[in-house]
Coordinates of C-alpha atoms in Angstrom, one line a residue:
M1 CA 0.0 0.0 0.0
T2 CA 1.5 3.3 -1.1
S3 CA 0.7 6.7 0.5
D4 CA 0.2 9.7 -1.7
N5 CA 1.5 11.9 1.0
P6 CA 5.3 11.4 1.4
H7 CA 5.3 13.2 4.7
R8 CA 3.1 10.8 6.6
G9 CA 4.6 8.5 9.2
W10 CA 5.5 5.9 6.6
T11 CA 5.3 2.4 8.0
S12 CA 4.9 0.4 4.8
R13 CA 7.5 -2.2 3.7
T14 CA 8.3 -3.9 0.5
A15 CA 7.6 -7.5 -0.2
W16 CA 5.4 -8.1 2.9
E17 CA 8.3 -7.2 5.2
G18 CA 8.0 -9.0 8.5
R19 CA 7.7 -6.5 11.3
F20 CA 8.4 -9.5 13.3
N21 CA 8.2 -8.4 16.9
A22 CA 4.4 -7.9 16.8
P23 CA 6.0 -4.7 17.5
L24 CA 6.4 -3.4 21.0
R25 CA 5.5 0.1 20.0
S26 CA 2.2 -1.1 18.5
F27 CA 1.6 -3.2 21.6
L28 CA 2.1 -0.1 23.8
R29 CA -0.2 2.0 21.6
T30 CA -3.0 -0.5 22.1
E31 CA -2.4 -0.8 25.8
T32 CA -2.3 3.0 26.5
G33 CA -5.3 3.6 24.3
G34 CA -7.2 0.8 26.1
A35 CA -6.2 2.3 29.5
R36 CA -8.4 5.3 28.8
V37 CA -11.4 3.1 28.1
V38 CA -10.7 1.2 31.3
L39 CA -10.7 4.4 33.3
V40 CA -14.0 5.5 31.7
A41 CA -15.5 2.0 32.5
A42 CA -14.3 2.2 36.1
V43 CA -15.8 5.7 36.7
A44 CA -19.1 4.5 35.0
A45 CA -19.3 1.5 37.4
L46 CA -18.8 3.7 40.4
V47 CA -21.4 6.2 39.3
W48 CA -23.8 3.3 38.4
A49 CA -23.4 1.6 41.8
N50 CA -23.7 4.8 43.8
V51 CA -26.8 6.0 41.9
H52 CA -28.7 2.6 41.8
V53 CA -26.8 -0.2 43.4
S54 CA -29.6 -2.7 43.2
S55 CA -29.8 -2.5 39.4
Y56 CA -26.0 -2.8 39.2
E57 CA -25.9 -6.0 41.2
S58 CA -29.0 -7.3 39.5
V59 CA -27.4 -7.0 36.0
W60 CA -24.1 -8.6 37.0
G61 CA -25.8 -11.3 39.1
T62 CA -27.9 -12.5 36.1
S63 CA -27.4 -16.2 35.6
L64 CA -26.3 -17.5 32.2
S65 CA -26.1 -21.2 31.5
V66 CA -24.7 -23.4 28.7
R67 CA -26.4 -26.8 28.3
L68 CA -25.4 -29.8 26.2
G69 CA -27.7 -32.7 26.9
D70 CA -27.5 -33.5 30.6
W71 CA -24.4 -31.5 31.1
S72 CA -24.6 -27.8 31.9
L73 CA -22.3 -25.0 33.0
S74 CA -23.9 -22.1 34.8
H75 CA -22.4 -18.8 36.2
D76 CA -23.6 -15.3 36.8
L77 CA -22.7 -12.6 34.3
R78 CA -19.9 -11.2 36.5
T79 CA -18.2 -14.7 36.6
W80 CA -18.5 -15.1 32.9
V81 CA -16.6 -11.8 32.5
N82 CA -14.1 -12.5 35.2
S83 CA -13.3 -16.1 34.3
G84 CA -14.5 -16.3 30.7
L85 CA -13.7 -13.1 28.8
M86 CA -10.6 -12.4 31.0
T87 CA -9.1 -15.6 29.6
F88 CA -8.5 -13.6 26.4
F89 CA -6.7 -10.8 28.4
F90 CA -4.3 -13.4 29.8
L91 CA -3.9 -15.0 26.4
V92 CA -2.6 -11.7 25.2
A93 CA -0.3 -11.4 28.2
G94 CA 1.1 -14.9 27.6
L95 CA 1.6 -14.1 23.9
E96 CA 3.5 -11.0 24.6
L97 CA 5.7 -12.7 27.2
R98 CA 6.5 -15.5 24.7
R99 CA 7.2 -12.9 22.0
E100 CA 9.7 -11.1 24.3
F101 CA 11.2 -14.5 25.2
D102 CA 11.6 -15.6 21.6
I103 CA 12.6 -12.4 19.7
G104 CA 12.3 -9.5 22.1
E105 CA 14.4 -8.1 24.9
L106 CA 14.4 -11.5 26.7
R107 CA 15.9 -13.4 23.8
E108 CA 19.2 -12.8 25.6
R109 CA 18.4 -15.1 28.6
R110 CA 20.7 -13.2 31.0
R111 CA 18.3 -10.2 30.6
L112 CA 15.5 -12.2 32.1
A113 CA 17.2 -12.6 35.5
L114 CA 17.0 -9.1 36.8
P115 CA 13.4 -8.1 35.8
M116 CA 12.2 -11.5 36.9
L117 CA 13.8 -11.1 40.4
A118 CA 12.7 -7.5 40.5
G119 CA 9.1 -8.7 39.8
F120 CA 9.5 -11.3 42.6
G121 CA 10.7 -8.5 45.0
G122 CA 7.8 -6.4 43.9
M123 CA 5.5 -9.2 45.0
L124 CA 7.0 -10.5 48.2
L125 CA 7.4 -7.2 50.0
P126 CA 3.8 -6.1 49.4
I127 CA 2.6 -9.5 50.5
A128 CA 4.6 -9.2 53.7
I129 CA 3.2 -5.7 54.3
Y130 CA -0.4 -6.8 53.7
L131 CA 0.0 -9.8 56.1
A132 CA 1.6 -7.5 58.7
F133 CA -1.6 -5.4 58.7
N134 CA -3.9 -8.5 58.7
V135 CA -2.0 -11.0 60.8
G136 CA -4.3 -13.3 62.8
Q137 CA -7.4 -12.2 60.9
T138 CA -9.5 -14.0 58.3
T139 CA -8.8 -11.1 55.9
A140 CA -5.2 -12.3 55.7
A141 CA -6.5 -14.6 52.9
G142 CA -6.5 -11.6 50.6
W143 CA -2.7 -11.4 50.4
G144 CA -2.8 -12.4 46.7
A145 CA -4.6 -9.2 45.8
V146 CA -1.4 -7.1 46.3
M147 CA 0.9 -9.1 44.0
A148 CA 0.2 -8.0 40.4
T149 CA 0.5 -4.9 38.2
D150 CA -2.1 -3.8 35.8
T151 CA -0.1 -3.8 32.6
A152 CA -2.6 -1.7 30.6
L153 CA -3.1 1.1 33.2
A154 CA 0.6 1.1 34.2
L155 CA 1.7 1.6 30.6
G156 CA -1.0 4.2 30.1
A157 CA 0.1 6.1 33.2
L158 CA 3.8 5.9 32.1
A159 CA 2.8 7.4 28.7
V160 CA 1.3 10.3 30.5
F161 CA 3.8 10.9 33.3
G162 CA 7.0 9.3 32.0
P163 CA 9.7 10.7 29.7
R164 CA 9.4 10.8 26.0
F165 CA 11.2 8.3 23.7
S166 CA 11.5 5.8 26.6
D167 CA 11.0 2.5 24.8
R168 CA 13.6 0.8 26.9
L169 CA 11.9 2.0 30.1
R170 CA 8.5 0.8 28.8
G171 CA 10.1 -2.6 27.9
F172 CA 11.5 -3.0 31.4
L173 CA 8.1 -2.2 32.9
L174 CA 6.4 -4.6 30.5
T175 CA 8.7 -7.4 31.5
V176 CA 8.3 -6.8 35.2
A177 CA 4.5 -6.5 34.9
V178 CA 4.1 -9.6 32.8
V179 CA 6.2 -11.6 35.3
D180 CA 3.9 -10.3 38.0
D181 CA 0.9 -11.4 36.1
V182 CA 2.3 -14.9 35.4
V183 CA 3.0 -15.5 39.1
A184 CA -0.3 -14.0 40.2
I185 CA -2.3 -16.2 37.9
A186 CA -0.4 -19.2 39.2
V187 CA -1.2 -18.2 42.7
L188 CA -4.9 -17.6 41.7
A189 CA -5.0 -21.2 40.3
I190 CA -3.2 -22.8 43.3
A191 CA -4.2 -20.8 46.4
Y192 CA -7.8 -19.9 45.6
P193 CA -9.6 -22.9 44.0
H194 CA -13.3 -23.4 44.6
H195 CA -14.5 -27.0 45.3
P196 CA -11.4 -28.6 43.7
S197 CA -12.0 -31.6 41.5
P198 CA -8.8 -33.7 40.9
M199 CA -10.4 -35.7 38.0
A200 CA -11.3 -32.5 36.1
L201 CA -7.9 -31.1 36.7
L202 CA -6.3 -34.3 35.4
A203 CA -8.5 -34.0 32.3
A204 CA -7.2 -30.5 31.8
V205 CA -3.6 -31.6 32.0
G206 CA -4.4 -34.4 29.5
I207 CA -5.8 -31.8 27.1
F208 CA -2.7 -29.6 27.4
G209 CA -0.7 -32.7 26.6
V210 CA -2.7 -33.1 23.4
V211 CA -2.0 -29.4 22.6
L212 CA 1.8 -30.1 22.9
L213 CA 1.5 -33.2 20.7
V214 CA -0.5 -31.4 18.0
R215 CA 2.1 -28.6 18.0
A216 CA 5.0 -31.0 17.8
L217 CA 3.3 -32.6 14.7
G218 CA 3.4 -29.2 13.0
V219 CA -0.4 -28.6 12.9
R220 CA -1.1 -24.9 12.1
F221 CA -4.8 -25.1 11.7
G222 CA -6.2 -22.5 14.1
P223 CA -9.6 -24.1 14.8
V224 CA -7.9 -27.2 16.2
Y225 CA -6.2 -25.2 18.9
A226 CA -9.4 -23.2 19.5
L227 CA -11.3 -26.4 20.1
L228 CA -8.6 -27.7 22.5
G229 CA -8.5 -24.4 24.3
V230 CA -12.3 -24.4 24.9
A231 CA -12.1 -28.0 26.1
A232 CA -9.2 -27.1 28.5
W233 CA -11.2 -24.0 29.7
V234 CA -14.2 -26.2 30.5
A235 CA -12.1 -28.8 32.3
V236 CA -10.2 -26.3 34.4
S237 CA -13.5 -24.5 35.2
E238 CA -15.0 -27.8 36.4
S239 CA -11.8 -28.4 38.5
G240 CA -12.4 -25.4 40.7
V241 CA -9.4 -23.5 39.4
D242 CA -10.0 -20.2 37.8
P243 CA -9.9 -21.0 34.1
V244 CA -8.2 -17.7 33.1
V245 CA -5.0 -19.7 33.5
V246 CA -5.8 -21.5 30.3
G247 CA -5.4 -18.3 28.3
L248 CA -2.0 -17.7 29.9
V249 CA -0.7 -21.2 29.2
M250 CA -2.0 -21.2 25.6
G251 CA -0.2 -17.8 25.0
L252 CA 3.0 -19.1 26.4
L253 CA 2.9 -22.1 24.2
T254 CA 2.6 -20.0 21.0
Y255 CA 5.9 -19.5 19.2
A256 CA 7.0 -16.1 17.9
Y257 CA 9.6 -15.9 15.1
A258 CA 10.7 -13.7 12.3
P259 CA 9.5 -14.6 8.8
G260 CA 12.2 -16.1 6.7
R261 CA 13.2 -15.0 3.2
D262 CA 12.0 -18.3 1.8
D263 CA 8.5 -17.8 3.4
L264 CA 8.3 -14.3 1.9
Q265 CA 9.5 -15.6 -1.5
R266 CA 6.8 -18.3 -1.4
A267 CA 4.2 -15.8 -0.5
S268 CA 5.3 -13.5 -3.4
D269 CA 5.2 -16.4 -5.9
Q270 CA 1.7 -17.4 -4.8
F271 CA 0.5 -13.8 -5.1
R272 CA 2.1 -13.5 -8.5
L273 CA 0.2 -16.7 -9.6
F274 CA -3.1 -15.1 -8.4
R275 CA -2.2 -11.9 -10.2
E276 CA -1.8 -13.8 -13.5
Q277 CA -4.9 -15.9 -13.0
P278 CA -7.3 -14.5 -10.4
T279 CA -9.2 -17.6 -9.4
P280 CA -10.8 -18.4 -6.0
Q281 CA -8.4 -21.4 -5.6
L282 CA -5.3 -19.2 -6.2
A283 CA -6.8 -16.5 -4.0
R284 CA -7.0 -19.0 -1.1
M285 CA -3.5 -20.1 -1.8
A286 CA -2.2 -16.6 -1.8
R287 CA -4.0 -15.7 1.4
A288 CA -2.7 -18.9 3.1
G289 CA 0.8 -18.1 1.9
L290 CA 0.7 -14.5 3.3
T291 CA -0.7 -15.8 6.6
S292 CA 1.8 -18.6 7.0
A293 CA 4.7 -16.1 6.6
L294 CA 3.8 -14.6 10.0
S295 CA 4.3 -16.4 13.2
P296 CA 1.1 -17.7 15.1
N297 CA 2.1 -15.4 17.9
E298 CA 1.8 -12.3 15.8
R299 CA -1.4 -13.4 14.1
L300 CA -3.1 -14.1 17.4
Q301 CA -1.9 -10.8 19.0
T302 CA -3.3 -8.9 15.9
I303 CA -6.7 -10.6 16.4
Y304 CA -7.1 -10.6 20.2
H305 CA -5.1 -7.7 21.6
P306 CA -7.5 -4.9 20.5
W307 CA -10.5 -6.9 21.8
A308 CA -8.8 -7.5 25.1
S309 CA -7.8 -3.9 25.6
Y310 CA -10.9 -2.2 24.3
L311 CA -13.6 -4.6 25.3
V312 CA -12.6 -7.3 27.8
V313 CA -10.7 -5.3 30.4
P314 CA -13.2 -2.4 30.3
L315 CA -16.1 -4.9 30.8
F316 CA -14.2 -6.4 33.7
A317 CA -13.8 -2.9 35.2
L318 CA -17.5 -2.2 34.7
A319 CA -18.4 -5.5 36.4
N320 CA -16.1 -5.2 39.4
T321 CA -15.4 -1.6 40.5
G322 CA -19.0 -0.7 41.3
I323 CA -18.9 -0.2 45.1
V324 CA -21.1 2.2 47.1
I325 CA -18.8 4.8 48.6
D326 CA -20.6 6.3 51.5
G327 CA -19.7 7.5 55.0
D328 CA -19.9 4.0 56.5
L329 CA -17.4 2.6 54.0
L330 CA -15.0 5.5 54.3
S331 CA -15.1 5.4 58.1
R332 CA -14.3 1.7 58.0
A333 CA -11.6 2.1 55.4
V334 CA -9.6 4.6 57.5
V335 CA -8.9 1.9 60.1
S336 CA -9.5 -1.2 58.0
P337 CA -6.4 -3.5 57.9
V338 CA -7.6 -4.6 54.4
T339 CA -7.7 -1.1 52.9
L340 CA -4.5 0.1 54.7
G341 CA -2.7 -3.1 53.8
V342 CA -3.6 -2.8 50.1
V343 CA -2.7 0.9 49.9
V344 CA 0.6 0.6 51.7
A345 CA 1.6 -2.6 49.9
Y346 CA 1.1 -1.1 46.5
V347 CA 2.2 2.5 47.0
V348 CA 5.2 1.7 49.3
G349 CA 5.9 -2.0 49.0
K350 CA 5.8 -2.3 45.2
P351 CA 8.5 0.3 44.5
A352 CA 10.6 -0.7 47.5
G353 CA 10.5 -4.3 46.5
I354 CA 11.4 -3.7 42.8
V355 CA 14.1 -1.2 43.5
G356 CA 15.6 -3.3 46.4
A357 CA 15.6 -6.5 44.4
S358 CA 17.2 -4.8 41.4
W359 CA 19.9 -3.2 43.5
L360 CA 20.6 -6.5 45.3
V361 CA 20.9 -8.5 42.1
A362 CA 23.2 -5.8 40.6
R363 CA 25.3 -5.7 43.7
L364 CA 25.6 -9.5 44.2
S365 CA 26.4 -10.1 40.5
G366 CA 29.1 -7.4 40.4
N367 CA 26.9 -5.5 37.9
R368 CA 26.9 -8.4 35.4
F369 CA 23.1 -8.2 35.8
R370 CA 21.9 -4.7 36.0
P371 CA 18.8 -2.8 34.9
P372 CA 18.5 -1.8 31.3
V373 CA 17.6 1.7 32.5
G374 CA 18.9 4.2 35.0
W375 CA 18.1 3.9 38.7
V376 CA 15.7 6.8 38.8
A377 CA 13.8 5.0 35.9
V378 CA 13.8 1.8 38.1
V379 CA 12.2 3.9 40.8
G380 CA 9.6 5.1 38.3
V381 CA 8.9 1.5 37.2
G382 CA 8.5 0.6 40.9
T383 CA 6.0 3.4 41.6
I384 CA 4.0 2.8 38.4
S385 CA 3.8 -0.9 39.2
G386 CA 1.7 0.1 42.2
I387 CA -1.2 0.2 39.8
G388 CA -2.6 -3.3 40.4
F389 CA -6.2 -2.6 39.3
T390 CA -7.2 -5.5 37.0
V391 CA -5.5 -8.6 38.5
A392 CA -5.8 -7.2 42.0
L393 CA -9.6 -6.9 41.6
L394 CA -9.7 -10.4 40.1
I395 CA -7.9 -12.0 43.0
A396 CA -9.7 -9.9 45.6
T397 CA -13.1 -11.2 44.3
H398 CA -11.8 -14.8 44.9
A399 CA -10.1 -14.2 48.2
L400 CA -12.6 -11.9 50.0
S401 CA -16.3 -11.3 50.3
G402 CA -18.8 -8.9 51.9
P403 CA -17.5 -5.7 53.6
A404 CA -13.9 -6.9 53.3
L405 CA -14.2 -7.1 49.6
D406 CA -15.6 -3.5 49.4
E407 CA -12.7 -2.3 51.6
A408 CA -10.2 -4.1 49.3
K409 CA -11.7 -2.6 46.2
L410 CA -11.6 0.9 47.7
G411 CA -7.9 0.3 48.7
I412 CA -7.1 -0.8 45.1
L413 CA -8.7 2.3 43.7
V414 CA -6.8 4.6 46.2
A415 CA -3.6 2.7 45.5
T416 CA -4.1 3.3 41.7
L417 CA -4.4 7.0 42.3
G418 CA -1.6 7.1 44.8
A419 CA 0.8 5.2 42.6
S420 CA 0.0 7.5 39.7
L421 CA 0.7 10.6 41.8
V422 CA 4.0 9.3 43.1
T423 CA 5.1 8.4 39.6
W424 CA 4.3 11.9 38.4
L425 CA 6.4 13.3 41.2
V426 CA 9.4 11.0 40.4
F427 CA 9.5 11.9 36.7
R428 CA 8.7 15.6 37.4
S429 CA 11.8 15.8 39.7
V430 CA 14.1 14.1 37.2
G431 CA 13.0 16.6 34.6
R432 CA 14.7 19.3 36.6
L433 CA 18.1 17.7 36.3
S434 CA 20.7 18.8 33.7
P435 CA 20.5 16.9 30.4
A436 CA 23.6 14.8 31.1
R437 CA 22.4 13.8 34.6
R438 CA 18.8 13.2 33.4
A439 CA 20.1 10.9 30.6
R440 CA 22.1 8.9 33.1
A441 CA 19.2 8.8 35.6
L442 CA 16.8 7.5 32.9
L443 CA 19.0 5.4 30.6
G444 CA 21.7 4.1 32.9
V445 CA 24.8 2.4 31.6
A446 CA 23.6 -1.0 30.5
E447 CA 24.3 -2.0 27.0
G448 CA 21.4 -2.5 24.7
I449 CA 20.8 -5.5 22.5
V450 CA 22.7 -5.3 19.2
D451 CA 20.5 -6.5 16.3
L452 CA 23.0 -5.7 13.5
M453 CA 25.0 -8.8 13.2
L454 CA 27.7 -7.4 10.9
S455 CA 29.1 -4.3 12.5
V456 CA 29.9 -1.3 10.4
D457 CA 33.4 -1.3 8.8
P458 CA 34.7 2.0 7.5
E459 CA 37.0 0.1 5.1
R460 CA 34.1 -1.6 3.3
D461 CA 30.8 0.2 4.0
H462 CA 29.6 3.2 2.1
M463 CA 29.3 6.1 4.6
R464 CA 28.1 9.6 4.7
G465 CA 28.7 12.0 7.5
S466 CA 31.2 12.0 10.3
L467 CA 33.4 8.9 10.2
D468 CA 33.9 8.8 13.9
A469 CA 30.4 10.0 14.9
P470 CA 28.9 8.5 18.1
V471 CA 25.7 7.6 16.4
T472 CA 25.5 5.4 13.2
V473 CA 22.4 5.0 11.1
V474 CA 22.5 1.9 8.8
E475 CA 19.8 1.5 6.1
Y476 CA 19.2 -1.7 4.1
G477 CA 17.7 -0.4 0.9
D478 CA 16.6 -1.2 -2.6
F479 CA 17.0 1.4 -5.3
E480 CA 13.7 0.4 -6.9
C481 CA 11.8 0.4 -3.7
P482 CA 9.3 3.3 -3.6
Y483 CA 9.5 3.5 0.2
C484 CA 13.3 3.8 0.1
G485 CA 12.7 6.7 -2.4
Q486 CA 10.4 8.3 0.2
A487 CA 12.9 7.8 3.0
E488 CA 15.8 9.4 1.1
P489 CA 14.8 13.1 1.8
V490 CA 14.2 12.1 5.4
V491 CA 17.8 10.8 5.6
R492 CA 19.2 13.9 4.1
E493 CA 17.2 16.1 6.6
L494 CA 18.4 13.9 9.4
L495 CA 22.1 14.4 8.4
A496 CA 21.5 18.1 8.1
D497 CA 19.9 18.3 11.6
F498 CA 22.5 16.1 13.3
A499 CA 26.1 16.9 12.2
N500 CA 27.7 14.2 14.4
V501 CA 25.9 11.2 12.7
R502 CA 27.2 8.8 10.2
Y503 CA 24.9 7.2 7.7
V504 CA 25.6 3.8 6.0
W505 CA 23.8 2.3 3.0
R506 CA 23.7 -1.4 2.5
H507 CA 22.2 -3.2 -0.5
L508 CA 19.2 -5.4 -0.2
P509 CA 17.8 -5.7 -3.8
L510 CA 14.4 -7.6 -3.7
A511 CA 14.6 -9.1 -7.1
D512 CA 11.3 -11.0 -6.8
V513 CA 9.3 -7.7 -6.7
H514 CA 11.8 -5.2 -8.2
P515 CA 13.3 -6.6 -11.4
H516 CA 15.8 -3.7 -11.8
A517 CA 17.0 -3.6 -8.2
Q518 CA 20.0 -5.9 -8.6
L519 CA 21.2 -4.0 -11.7
A520 CA 20.9 -0.7 -9.9
A521 CA 22.9 -2.0 -6.9
E522 CA 25.7 -3.2 -9.2
A523 CA 25.6 0.2 -11.0
A524 CA 26.2 2.0 -7.7
E525 CA 29.2 -0.3 -7.0
A526 CA 30.5 0.3 -10.5
A527 CA 30.3 4.1 -9.8
G528 CA 31.9 3.5 -6.4
E529 CA 35.0 2.1 -8.1
Q530 CA 35.4 5.6 -9.6
G531 CA 34.7 7.4 -6.4
A532 CA 31.1 8.3 -7.2
F533 CA 29.0 5.9 -5.2
W534 CA 26.9 8.5 -3.5
E535 CA 26.4 10.6 -6.6
M536 CA 25.1 7.4 -8.4
H537 CA 23.1 6.5 -5.3
D538 CA 21.3 9.8 -5.4
L539 CA 20.5 9.6 -9.1
L540 CA 19.2 6.1 -8.9
L541 CA 16.8 7.0 -6.0
A542 CA 15.7 10.1 -7.9
H543 CA 14.9 8.1 -11.1
Q544 CA 13.4 4.9 -9.7
D545 CA 11.2 4.4 -12.8
A546 CA 14.2 4.5 -15.1
L547 CA 16.7 1.8 -14.1
N548 CA 17.3 -0.1 -17.4
P549 CA 20.9 -0.7 -18.6
D550 CA 20.7 2.2 -21.0
D551 CA 19.4 4.4 -18.2
V552 CA 22.3 3.6 -15.8
L553 CA 24.8 4.1 -18.6
G554 CA 23.3 7.5 -19.1
Y555 CA 23.7 8.3 -15.4
A556 CA 27.4 7.3 -15.6
E557 CA 27.9 9.7 -18.5
Q558 CA 25.9 12.4 -16.7
L559 CA 28.3 12.1 -13.7
G560 CA 31.4 12.4 -16.0
L561 CA 32.6 8.8 -15.2
D562 CA 34.7 6.7 -17.5
V563 CA 31.8 5.1 -19.4
E564 CA 33.9 2.3 -20.9
Q565 CA 35.3 1.3 -17.5
F566 CA 31.8 1.5 -16.0
R567 CA 30.4 -0.6 -18.8
E568 CA 33.1 -3.3 -18.4
H569 CA 32.4 -3.4 -14.6
M570 CA 28.7 -3.9 -15.3
V571 CA 29.2 -6.6 -18.1
K572 CA 31.6 -8.6 -15.9
R573 CA 29.3 -8.1 -12.9
M574 CA 32.2 -7.2 -10.8
G575 CA 30.0 -5.7 -8.1
V576 CA 27.8 -8.8 -7.6
D577 CA 29.9 -10.2 -4.7
R578 CA 29.8 -6.9 -2.9
V579 CA 26.0 -6.7 -3.2
A580 CA 25.8 -10.3 -2.0
E581 CA 27.8 -9.6 1.1
D582 CA 25.3 -6.9 2.1
T583 CA 22.4 -9.3 1.4
D584 CA 24.0 -12.0 3.5
S585 CA 24.4 -9.5 6.4
A586 CA 20.8 -8.6 6.1
D587 CA 19.8 -12.3 6.4
L588 CA 22.0 -12.6 9.5
S589 CA 20.3 -9.6 11.0
G590 CA 16.7 -10.8 10.2
V591 CA 16.1 -8.1 7.6
T592 CA 13.5 -9.2 5.1
G593 CA 12.2 -5.9 3.6
T594 CA 13.2 -2.4 2.7
P595 CA 13.8 0.1 4.0
T596 CA 15.1 -1.2 7.3
F597 CA 17.1 1.0 9.7
F598 CA 19.5 0.3 12.5
I599 CA 20.6 3.0 14.9
N600 CA 23.8 2.2 16.8
G601 CA 23.1 -1.5 16.0
R602 CA 19.6 -1.5 17.4
R603 CA 16.8 -2.1 14.9
H604 CA 14.4 0.8 14.4
Y605 CA 10.7 -0.2 14.3
G606 CA 7.7 1.9 13.2
A607 CA 7.6 5.1 11.2
Y608 CA 10.7 6.4 9.3
D609 CA 9.6 10.0 9.0
I610 CA 11.9 12.7 10.3
T611 CA 10.1 12.9 13.7
A612 CA 10.5 9.1 14.4
L613 CA 14.1 8.9 13.2
S614 CA 15.1 12.1 15.0
A615 CA 13.7 10.7 18.3
A616 CA 15.6 7.5 17.9
V617 CA 18.8 9.3 17.1
K618 CA 18.4 11.6 20.1
A619 CA 17.9 8.6 22.3
A620 CA 21.1 7.0 20.8
F621 CA 23.0 10.2 21.5
A622 CA 21.8 10.2 25.1
S623 CA 23.0 6.6 25.5
A624 CA 26.3 7.3 23.7
K625 CA 27.1 10.1 26.1
L626 CA 27.0 7.6 29.0
R627 CA 29.8 5.5 27.4
P628 CA 33.3 6.0 28.9
E629 CA 34.9 6.2 25.5
Y630 CA 32.6 9.0 24.3
H631 CA 34.5 12.1 23.5
P632 CA 32.4 14.8 21.7
R633 CA 34.1 17.0 19.2
E634 CA 33.2 20.1 17.3
P635 CA 31.7 19.3 13.8
G636 CA 34.2 19.7 11.0
P637 CA 33.7 20.5 7.3
A638 CA 33.7 16.8 6.6
D639 CA 30.5 16.3 8.6
G640 CA 27.6 15.7 6.2
G641 CA 29.9 15.2 3.2
P642 CA 30.2 12.1 1.1
A643 CA 32.6 9.3 2.1
S644 CA 33.0 5.8 0.7

């Protein structure tokens, strides 16, 4: 799909480029947008309950049954929301954690240790605080309600109160929050079962075994897994364990991977067959080819994530936050060990547990395991993790009842507001620091993941800009790709705005969709032999509709090159090996489409307009300043000029 407006936030890619991480930025946009809907639903529930509580309870207490012969499954509407629809919410949480584990931040297993232990610290200390308030009382059973973080609301609050361009900070919060959710759901399943049935639980284990067997056999037919998931949900529901655990397990079992070049080539071939002969059968084959190029994890997230964020969680909030806030409840809450335990556990215990565990892990490991962000950012993650709304309410409804449940719900609401306020104060204070100190406080000194497998070599790579610049932008491009043509003026503007940046072009001709791309790449290399790579590069991108042999010979003549030498280079295909080296390096780095950018070795996702690329470059500068070897210099006349 091509945009008529070249200044929009281009996100298109050539040849069905696999944006393989079901991208974190897209995930965050859905979460933060959904958070607004959740807040509206929570306010609506409070208004509804305080205006007409009997109608509120009557609606959510309505019984709904499913019958099949003599067998029936009956719950009230609130339970269908809490244990039925919320299964999809935890499916999405499981999918996201699996994606992070397979191809995200956690693909380097050592990076899992600190956020996982920080998550545990952020659970154990709040539990201890809650139990200290409720020791010796029946309300101590509600300890599970102070464990988890509401991912959607926490990310939404971070988007409002946190610093801009903080993907690493959001990624750290996401990892800690999802670890919290995984453990909380395990606790919900183990510690709060209702009328446990070992036989039904054994049947559920058997169904999960069948899921593993079907997956091992390579079955990719979605309805098979949907049927097994429903069967597992029914079995777990009958066992007395909250069946939301089924969604989490199914999500964790769903692989995420980057689409391979062979998969994309196969999809292109099938689409080309349909283009030549548009029949229903070939249409189905083309659709199946396109679908199979993506991982099941990404496909399921695309389907369920918006529904979970914009419908399921808001319905859950509407069904569970409706409490009557009157003088009696407020007078009880002021001295209630439940309310006080929940508020102190979340507002004080969460940040103290996360920061303390992170510091302890870093100290004991000699900084081999350290946060991917600065310590002030770790404090911010700790305070924002005090928003436990969704999972806290879910566990509270299982652990408590009557007045104690209302007191817990009020405490959860107060903790949500308190955690948001403290987070605002933390990031407001860091905003008053000098730029250098603020960068260190937010970004820290941990090295980021390097996605670019073949590092930049000034002796072989084609470069523009300062050769010893602290920030390097690498683009894998195709001279016939229209999106590369759209990105070219953006790159020029970027180099004009940032003198101390070097830009590298690497070839990735997609011959299956751009028949002249390979020829154009070899022409650029032929011009490079005569010291005119960048001049030819600019001409090729400016004339993407004219890349025939005669056209490129005309460009060589226009540039004043030795045409006979240029022609000989082209006829003997002397540049083919150089182009192949770039293509091989693209394969190693998981690049399947153009344009693809890397900034200081880290892959850039999302739009490649000037705003998005400038933000990424600014973040890279901030990180570079924290490196001991960084020595800024004054820009010289060579900055921004051509170099090969």
